[in-house]
Amino acid sequence: MILSALILTPLVGALLISVWPQKIESDQIRKGALITLGVNLVMTTALVAQFDITDSGFQFLEKIAWIEPLGLTYSLGVDGIALPLIVINSLLCFVSVYISHGVRRPRLYYSLLLLITSAVAGAFLAQNLLLFFLFYELELIPLYLLIAIWGGERRGYAATKFLIYTAFSGILILGAFLGLVLLSGTGSFDYDPSLAQTLSVVQQTVLMGVLLIGFGIKIPLFPFHTWLPDAHVEASTPLSVLLAGVLLKLGTYGMLRFCVGLFPQAWMELSPLLAWWAVVSVLYGSLAAIAQTDMKKMVAYSSVGHMGYILLAAAAITPLSILGTVLQMVSHGLISALMFLLVGVVYKKTGTRDLTILRGLMAPERGLPFIGSLMVLGAMASAGIPGMIGFISEFIVFRGSFESQAPQTLFCMLGSGLTSVYFLLMINRVFFGRLDAAPDGTGGTIEVTLPKVSWRDRVPAMTLVLIIFAFGLQPAWLTRWMESTTNSFVPNYTNYANNPGRLVGRGSNDAVIAELLPLNQPLDMPITVLPTH
Amino acid sequence: MIATFSAPPLQPAPQYSIGDYIDRLLSGGTLLPNTPENLLEVVGVLHAYGIVLDAYAINLQHIANTQFLNLFPIFKYFDGKISLKKIVKHLWHDRINYEYAEYVMRTMMWHGGGGLDAYLDSEAFLAYCSPAIQAKAKTNPILLVFNKLFPDYLPEQVRQLAYYSGLGQFWRVMSDIFMDLSATYDQGKIKTIDQVIELIKAGLVANASKPIVYKVTISGTEYDILPQEAELSFLFDTAVPYVESIFFRGTPFFGTISYNAQAHQIPIDQGHFDYGALYADPLPIGGAGIPPTLLMQDMRHYVPDYLQTIYAKSVRGKDDVRVQLGQSFQKSMFCVTEAAVRGLMPFPADTNNPKEQTANRDYLNGWMKRLFQSRMNLIQ
């Protein structure tokens, strides 16, 4: 029942906060939310401790019949792909609440944050397509309200845009799920990798395409990305942390779990095209980031670029690249959360995020040298500098993808270089030089002394930096939880391409596991172990 | 809203032109706006600076007079008062940073300018310093060998000692002026920035022709290094070169900006340098021996109560007191510069003669062009 507890604890917390009969102070509500998410974090730790890393399948399974005529069951399970995302969700939701203070309408605000925590955990754990969709949609309205009520000047526009895009994404996902269940004739929405095996490749391709566009909006991939920069710019810092760190991962997780997991043949057929799509997304996101003058927009566009790596790795569909997709999700979650957190601090202290105004923030005693140092570390991590998690994830993505999508991988690697370019631009303009703002761009300057950064702002950022370093220096602490699942998750593209009608998986022991398999049969045939090349 | 700022968002800066400043100066205004807080800052920081300058001046002259051609001046910062307590205090670094005074002296010597620099390059100087070198070398075989092998080495050391003495004498006067200013303010006689500038200007004018002389005693005999005959005076031979080299030119030491000399980011001509006190970022960079940091550290011990109160009310309270001292110091140095500019103005500022007015404008235009790239716009 631990998985249900992960979903229900924040939900109960949200309900308690919203219906608490007495008048309570904002800080007390915040503490209540923190305690709730603290309990959630402890439970997540317990889940990790009990997780069997040798088991590649779903663990801690729970299944309760719910609306049987619809095929909806309350089925939960966690594997090596969902586990790290659950941890990231618990951690970043805690961080988001921790850095929220002095908000208007605190009851509603913290209730919505807890509701999002619950919905996202549910989506990662759902073993039923409809249940996944319900949780996927459940997170939509709270997020819309959080942007619309607590956002910036153009919050209405950004929130509406987000709602329209994501609702459309949901419609596509639901349509694909319904089509899949109807065409397969099973009548059950329970997650089953062999669900689409009875479908023709054309049917699979169409359904997978619809599903991929749905998730592509959420990830977001070019050209469905335009809601993200607006949402980020108008969202408050805690929400930006949550949005970049966790919510975008619903898209990549969905793509991996459902597009790749349910439609392997169609995915393989389209994988070169998908890898080129990743190239476009990576290069567009990176080049767009270079063009930005708003720090938040720059980090938002960097997200578009970095999420492209996940599509590349998923398209490459080798065991190593699939490990890379999950790693990149975790890595991007941590790094982008850190970057948005730091941009938020800069904004709070200076009242601007404009690169043409800010300068010299690294200045000691007058500026924000500590935040600047962390920003440099975050930028280095994002650019894939060794010693930090960004390098590990990008290296594994590129190494894994090169096997099957060499040219696309090489193009995507340019994205790493471009990451250095735009973050260097940002750091150079914002943190170096003299701490004299030139607010109106006419050459006039004013002397600036910025307020001190409190420990409340420093501690979460330092925590994220420590985690980024820890996993960067010892990636095995992270990969051991995933490898078993990612190694057995997908067939090997290369062998499939060479032997149509044959699905091949690679074991973790340097042997290639091949099984002769007609396209319309489930994966339960005897296997033959072949020597490696 | 979550996006509350803990500071007001940056506001557009007011725009100034060189003409604005010239008009202001000619109409009796000051470069530093005349506000009560500015007045407190300037007087308070000059009080602290005066105390520190007093110590610097004493030590510089002590080194010039008693450490003449001493190859290992281990106790040069002790002013001749050596005790175990002082040594421990020195090593613990709970002391005045005399290194800053030496840095200023070297910067001044490097940039040169004025009669002192010209005299030290003359044959007359060599004629005066040679006997002193011979007398010192007579009792010191190392110096004797040095002088034989490198005949230019010891005269150069003596030139530096002359700068020690010259700067010491200059700072002696300035320290007294600043302490006088502080005392006058305490008596309630200083109410405006203009009065501050006038008092400093009066001090400079009163001491303008004060002779700068330097002599050392070796084995009971006095030797002139900067004799009366050289006719070096306070204002033109130390004050003006000091303002030029320390306030304007300075040195491109490591700071918040890295310079690329190969890319000509540092001018070839020293005269075009603008790294002086009026241009510097008022930051304690904290690197070993970065000079302004040392001065801020020194002044920190002598900040008067009324200035402490102002600093305590600032954005960061007393956490960045060194930065605030740097900012106040910069304001005060604009006052000192303005005093020098006014003192050297060809005609009275309130003259009605059009020719004189034009001459004054041309004169001020030259100064303001140089100052316009300084932090002058930031202290408005």
PDB file of C-alpha atoms in Angstrom, chain B residues 22-163:
ATOM      1  CA  ILE B  22      29.977  72.397 -15.540  1.00  0.00           C
ATOM      2  CA  ASP B  23      26.829  74.480 -15.056  1.00  0.00           C
ATOM      3  CA  ARG B  24      26.456  73.087 -11.585  1.00  0.00           C
ATOM      4  CA  LEU B  25      30.031  73.908 -10.596  1.00  0.00           C
ATOM      5  CA  LEU B  26      29.884  77.432 -12.043  1.00  0.00           C
ATOM      6  CA  SER B  27      26.618  78.152 -10.248  1.00  0.00           C
ATOM      7  CA  GLY B  28      28.091  77.241  -6.876  1.00  0.00           C
ATOM      8  CA  GLY B  29      26.904  73.627  -6.798  1.00  0.00           C
ATOM      9  CA  THR B  30      28.991  70.567  -6.053  1.00  0.00           C
ATOM     10  CA  LEU B  31      29.739  67.333  -7.881  1.00  0.00           C
ATOM     11  CA  LEU B  32      28.425  65.350  -4.933  1.00  0.00           C
ATOM     12  CA  PRO B  33      24.801  66.263  -4.243  1.00  0.00           C
ATOM     13  CA  ASN B  34      24.373  68.254  -1.064  1.00  0.00           C
ATOM     14  CA  THR B  35      22.260  65.932   1.090  1.00  0.00           C
ATOM     15  CA  PRO B  36      22.444  65.428   4.860  1.00  0.00           C
ATOM     16  CA  GLU B  37      23.400  61.785   4.422  1.00  0.00           C
ATOM     17  CA  ASN B  38      26.135  62.585   1.924  1.00  0.00           C
ATOM     18  CA  LEU B  39      27.506  65.165   4.346  1.00  0.00           C
ATOM     19  CA  LEU B  40      27.579  62.672   7.206  1.00  0.00           C
ATOM     20  CA  GLU B  41      29.167  60.040   4.992  1.00  0.00           C
ATOM     21  CA  VAL B  42      31.890  62.355   3.703  1.00  0.00           C
ATOM     22  CA  VAL B  43      32.790  63.854   7.063  1.00  0.00           C
ATOM     23  CA  GLY B  44      32.597  60.505   8.837  1.00  0.00           C
ATOM     24  CA  VAL B  45      34.717  58.642   6.352  1.00  0.00           C
ATOM     25  CA  LEU B  46      37.277  61.448   6.186  1.00  0.00           C
ATOM     26  CA  HIS B  47      37.506  61.288   9.970  1.00  0.00           C
ATOM     27  CA  ALA B  48      38.353  57.579   9.742  1.00  0.00           C
ATOM     28  CA  TYR B  49      40.639  58.231   6.772  1.00  0.00           C
ATOM     29  CA  GLY B  50      42.402  61.034   8.618  1.00  0.00           C
ATOM     30  CA  ILE B  51      43.298  58.716  11.478  1.00  0.00           C
ATOM     31  CA  VAL B  52      44.547  56.054   9.064  1.00  0.00           C
ATOM     32  CA  LEU B  53      46.463  58.638   7.006  1.00  0.00           C
ATOM     33  CA  ASP B  54      48.139  59.861  10.162  1.00  0.00           C
ATOM     34  CA  ALA B  55      49.475  56.352  10.782  1.00  0.00           C
ATOM     35  CA  TYR B  56      50.483  55.967   7.124  1.00  0.00           C
ATOM     36  CA  ALA B  57      52.263  59.324   7.099  1.00  0.00           C
ATOM     37  CA  ILE B  58      54.198  58.546  10.261  1.00  0.00           C
ATOM     38  CA  ASN B  59      55.215  55.140   8.954  1.00  0.00           C
ATOM     39  CA  LEU B  60      56.206  56.332   5.476  1.00  0.00           C
ATOM     40  CA  GLN B  61      58.465  58.992   6.951  1.00  0.00           C
ATOM     41  CA  HIS B  62      59.821  56.500   9.457  1.00  0.00           C
ATOM     42  CA  ILE B  63      60.796  54.158   6.628  1.00  0.00           C
ATOM     43  CA  ALA B  64      62.321  57.002   4.597  1.00  0.00           C
ATOM     44  CA  ASN B  65      64.322  58.325   7.553  1.00  0.00           C
ATOM     45  CA  THR B  66      65.397  55.186   9.407  1.00  0.00           C
ATOM     46  CA  GLN B  67      65.377  52.392   6.820  1.00  0.00           C
ATOM     47  CA  PHE B  68      67.580  54.190   4.311  1.00  0.00           C
ATOM     48  CA  LEU B  69      69.064  51.518   2.014  1.00  0.00           C
ATOM     49  CA  ASN B  70      68.283  48.827   4.554  1.00  0.00           C
ATOM     50  CA  LEU B  71      68.241  45.665   2.440  1.00  0.00           C
ATOM     51  CA  PHE B  72      66.197  43.744   4.976  1.00  0.00           C
ATOM     52  CA  PRO B  73      63.781  46.188   6.592  1.00  0.00           C
ATOM     53  CA  ILE B  74      62.016  43.495   8.628  1.00  0.00           C
ATOM     54  CA  PHE B  75      60.676  45.896  11.230  1.00  0.00           C
ATOM     55  CA  LYS B  76      59.812  48.767   8.903  1.00  0.00           C
ATOM     56  CA  TYR B  77      56.145  48.756   9.959  1.00  0.00           C
ATOM     57  CA  PHE B  78      56.951  49.073  13.673  1.00  0.00           C
ATOM     58  CA  ASP B  79      57.843  52.771  13.702  1.00  0.00           C
ATOM     59  CA  GLY B  80      60.864  51.953  15.788  1.00  0.00           C
ATOM     60  CA  LYS B  81      58.767  50.569  18.665  1.00  0.00           C
ATOM     61  CA  ILE B  82      59.580  46.879  18.666  1.00  0.00           C
ATOM     62  CA  SER B  83      58.154  44.620  21.353  1.00  0.00           C
ATOM     63  CA  LEU B  84      56.980  41.013  21.557  1.00  0.00           C
ATOM     64  CA  LYS B  85      53.396  42.244  21.929  1.00  0.00           C
ATOM     65  CA  LYS B  86      53.684  44.313  18.753  1.00  0.00           C
ATOM     66  CA  ILE B  87      55.279  41.437  16.832  1.00  0.00           C
ATOM     67  CA  VAL B  88      52.460  39.074  17.848  1.00  0.00           C
ATOM     68  CA  LYS B  89      49.865  41.714  16.956  1.00  0.00           C
ATOM     69  CA  HIS B  90      51.560  42.230  13.610  1.00  0.00           C
ATOM     70  CA  LEU B  91      51.679  38.528  12.809  1.00  0.00           C
ATOM     71  CA  TRP B  92      48.055  38.173  13.953  1.00  0.00           C
ATOM     72  CA  HIS B  93      47.332  40.932  11.434  1.00  0.00           C
ATOM     73  CA  ASP B  94      45.443  43.034  13.940  1.00  0.00           C
ATOM     74  CA  ARG B  95      47.127  46.171  12.676  1.00  0.00           C
ATOM     75  CA  ILE B  96      47.139  49.032  10.228  1.00  0.00           C
ATOM     76  CA  ASN B  97      47.895  47.766   6.726  1.00  0.00           C
ATOM     77  CA  TYR B  98      50.940  49.869   5.885  1.00  0.00           C
ATOM     78  CA  GLU B  99      51.259  47.845   2.686  1.00  0.00           C
ATOM     79  CA  TYR B 100      48.505  50.054   1.286  1.00  0.00           C
ATOM     80  CA  ALA B 101      50.595  53.154   1.835  1.00  0.00           C
ATOM     81  CA  GLU B 102      53.496  51.496   0.031  1.00  0.00           C
ATOM     82  CA  TYR B 103      51.225  50.496  -2.836  1.00  0.00           C
ATOM     83  CA  VAL B 104      50.079  54.087  -3.231  1.00  0.00           C
ATOM     84  CA  MET B 105      53.669  55.284  -3.076  1.00  0.00           C
ATOM     85  CA  ARG B 106      54.743  52.855  -5.799  1.00  0.00           C
ATOM     86  CA  THR B 107      51.778  53.773  -7.976  1.00  0.00           C
ATOM     87  CA  MET B 108      52.628  57.436  -7.565  1.00  0.00           C
ATOM     88  CA  MET B 109      56.260  56.771  -8.416  1.00  0.00           C
ATOM     89  CA  TRP B 110      55.352  54.678 -11.426  1.00  0.00           C
ATOM     90  CA  HIS B 111      53.049  57.292 -12.922  1.00  0.00           C
ATOM     91  CA  GLY B 112      55.384  60.113 -12.001  1.00  0.00           C
ATOM     92  CA  GLY B 113      54.521  63.649 -12.971  1.00  0.00           C
ATOM     93  CA  GLY B 114      55.184  66.947 -11.215  1.00  0.00           C
ATOM     94  CA  GLY B 115      58.391  68.483  -9.963  1.00  0.00           C
ATOM     95  CA  LEU B 116      59.351  65.602  -7.688  1.00  0.00           C
ATOM     96  CA  ASP B 117      59.459  63.146 -10.560  1.00  0.00           C
ATOM     97  CA  ALA B 118      61.425  65.577 -12.731  1.00  0.00           C
ATOM     98  CA  TYR B 119      63.903  66.291  -9.963  1.00  0.00           C
ATOM     99  CA  LEU B 120      64.534  62.604  -9.249  1.00  0.00           C
ATOM    100  CA  ASP B 121      65.513  62.118 -12.909  1.00  0.00           C
ATOM    101  CA  SER B 122      67.971  65.015 -12.816  1.00  0.00           C
ATOM    102  CA  GLU B 123      71.743  65.120 -12.419  1.00  0.00           C
ATOM    103  CA  ALA B 124      71.246  67.313  -9.382  1.00  0.00           C
ATOM    104  CA  PHE B 125      69.509  64.459  -7.578  1.00  0.00           C
ATOM    105  CA  LEU B 126      72.336  62.050  -8.378  1.00  0.00           C
ATOM    106  CA  ALA B 127      74.806  64.590  -7.087  1.00  0.00           C
ATOM    107  CA  TYR B 128      72.881  64.790  -3.815  1.00  0.00           C
ATOM    108  CA  CYS B 129      72.196  61.099  -3.305  1.00  0.00           C
ATOM    109  CA  SER B 130      75.666  59.825  -4.240  1.00  0.00           C
ATOM    110  CA  PRO B 131      77.351  60.951  -0.987  1.00  0.00           C
ATOM    111  CA  ALA B 132      74.555  59.364   1.028  1.00  0.00           C
ATOM    112  CA  ILE B 133      74.952  56.081  -0.864  1.00  0.00           C
ATOM    113  CA  GLN B 134      78.736  56.155  -0.419  1.00  0.00           C
ATOM    114  CA  ALA B 135      78.360  56.837   3.285  1.00  0.00           C
ATOM    115  CA  LYS B 136      75.904  53.955   3.674  1.00  0.00           C
ATOM    116  CA  ALA B 137      77.973  51.565   1.557  1.00  0.00           C
ATOM    117  CA  LYS B 138      81.118  52.343   3.499  1.00  0.00           C
ATOM    118  CA  THR B 139      79.814  50.358   6.444  1.00  0.00           C
ATOM    119  CA  ASN B 140      77.979  47.740   4.399  1.00  0.00           C
ATOM    120  CA  PRO B 141      80.042  45.468   2.092  1.00  0.00           C
ATOM    121  CA  ILE B 142      76.934  44.066   0.398  1.00  0.00           C
ATOM    122  CA  LEU B 143      75.844  47.558  -0.631  1.00  0.00           C
ATOM    123  CA  LEU B 144      79.363  48.294  -1.743  1.00  0.00           C
ATOM    124  CA  VAL B 145      79.442  45.274  -4.060  1.00  0.00           C
ATOM    125  CA  PHE B 146      75.933  46.037  -5.270  1.00  0.00           C
ATOM    126  CA  ASN B 147      76.846  49.574  -6.073  1.00  0.00           C
ATOM    127  CA  LYS B 148      79.928  48.483  -7.988  1.00  0.00           C
ATOM    128  CA  LEU B 149      78.074  45.827  -9.974  1.00  0.00           C
ATOM    129  CA  PHE B 150      74.836  47.748 -10.547  1.00  0.00           C
ATOM    130  CA  PRO B 151      75.499  51.461 -10.257  1.00  0.00           C
ATOM    131  CA  ASP B 152      71.879  52.373 -11.066  1.00  0.00           C
ATOM    132  CA  TYR B 153      70.331  50.131  -8.431  1.00  0.00           C
ATOM    133  CA  LEU B 154      70.927  52.106  -5.266  1.00  0.00           C
ATOM    134  CA  PRO B 155      69.980  55.496  -6.772  1.00  0.00           C
ATOM    135  CA  GLU B 156      66.700  53.930  -7.828  1.00  0.00           C
ATOM    136  CA  GLN B 157      66.168  52.738  -4.267  1.00  0.00           C
ATOM    137  CA  VAL B 158      66.849  56.250  -3.051  1.00  0.00           C
ATOM    138  CA  ARG B 159      64.309  57.612  -5.564  1.00  0.00           C
ATOM    139  CA  GLN B 160      61.769  55.276  -4.038  1.00  0.00           C
ATOM    140  CA  LEU B 161      62.735  56.430  -0.547  1.00  0.00           C
ATOM    141  CA  ALA B 162      62.234  60.008  -1.746  1.00  0.00           C
ATOM    142  CA  TYR B 163      58.714  59.050  -2.737  1.00  0.00           C
TER     143      TYR B 163
END
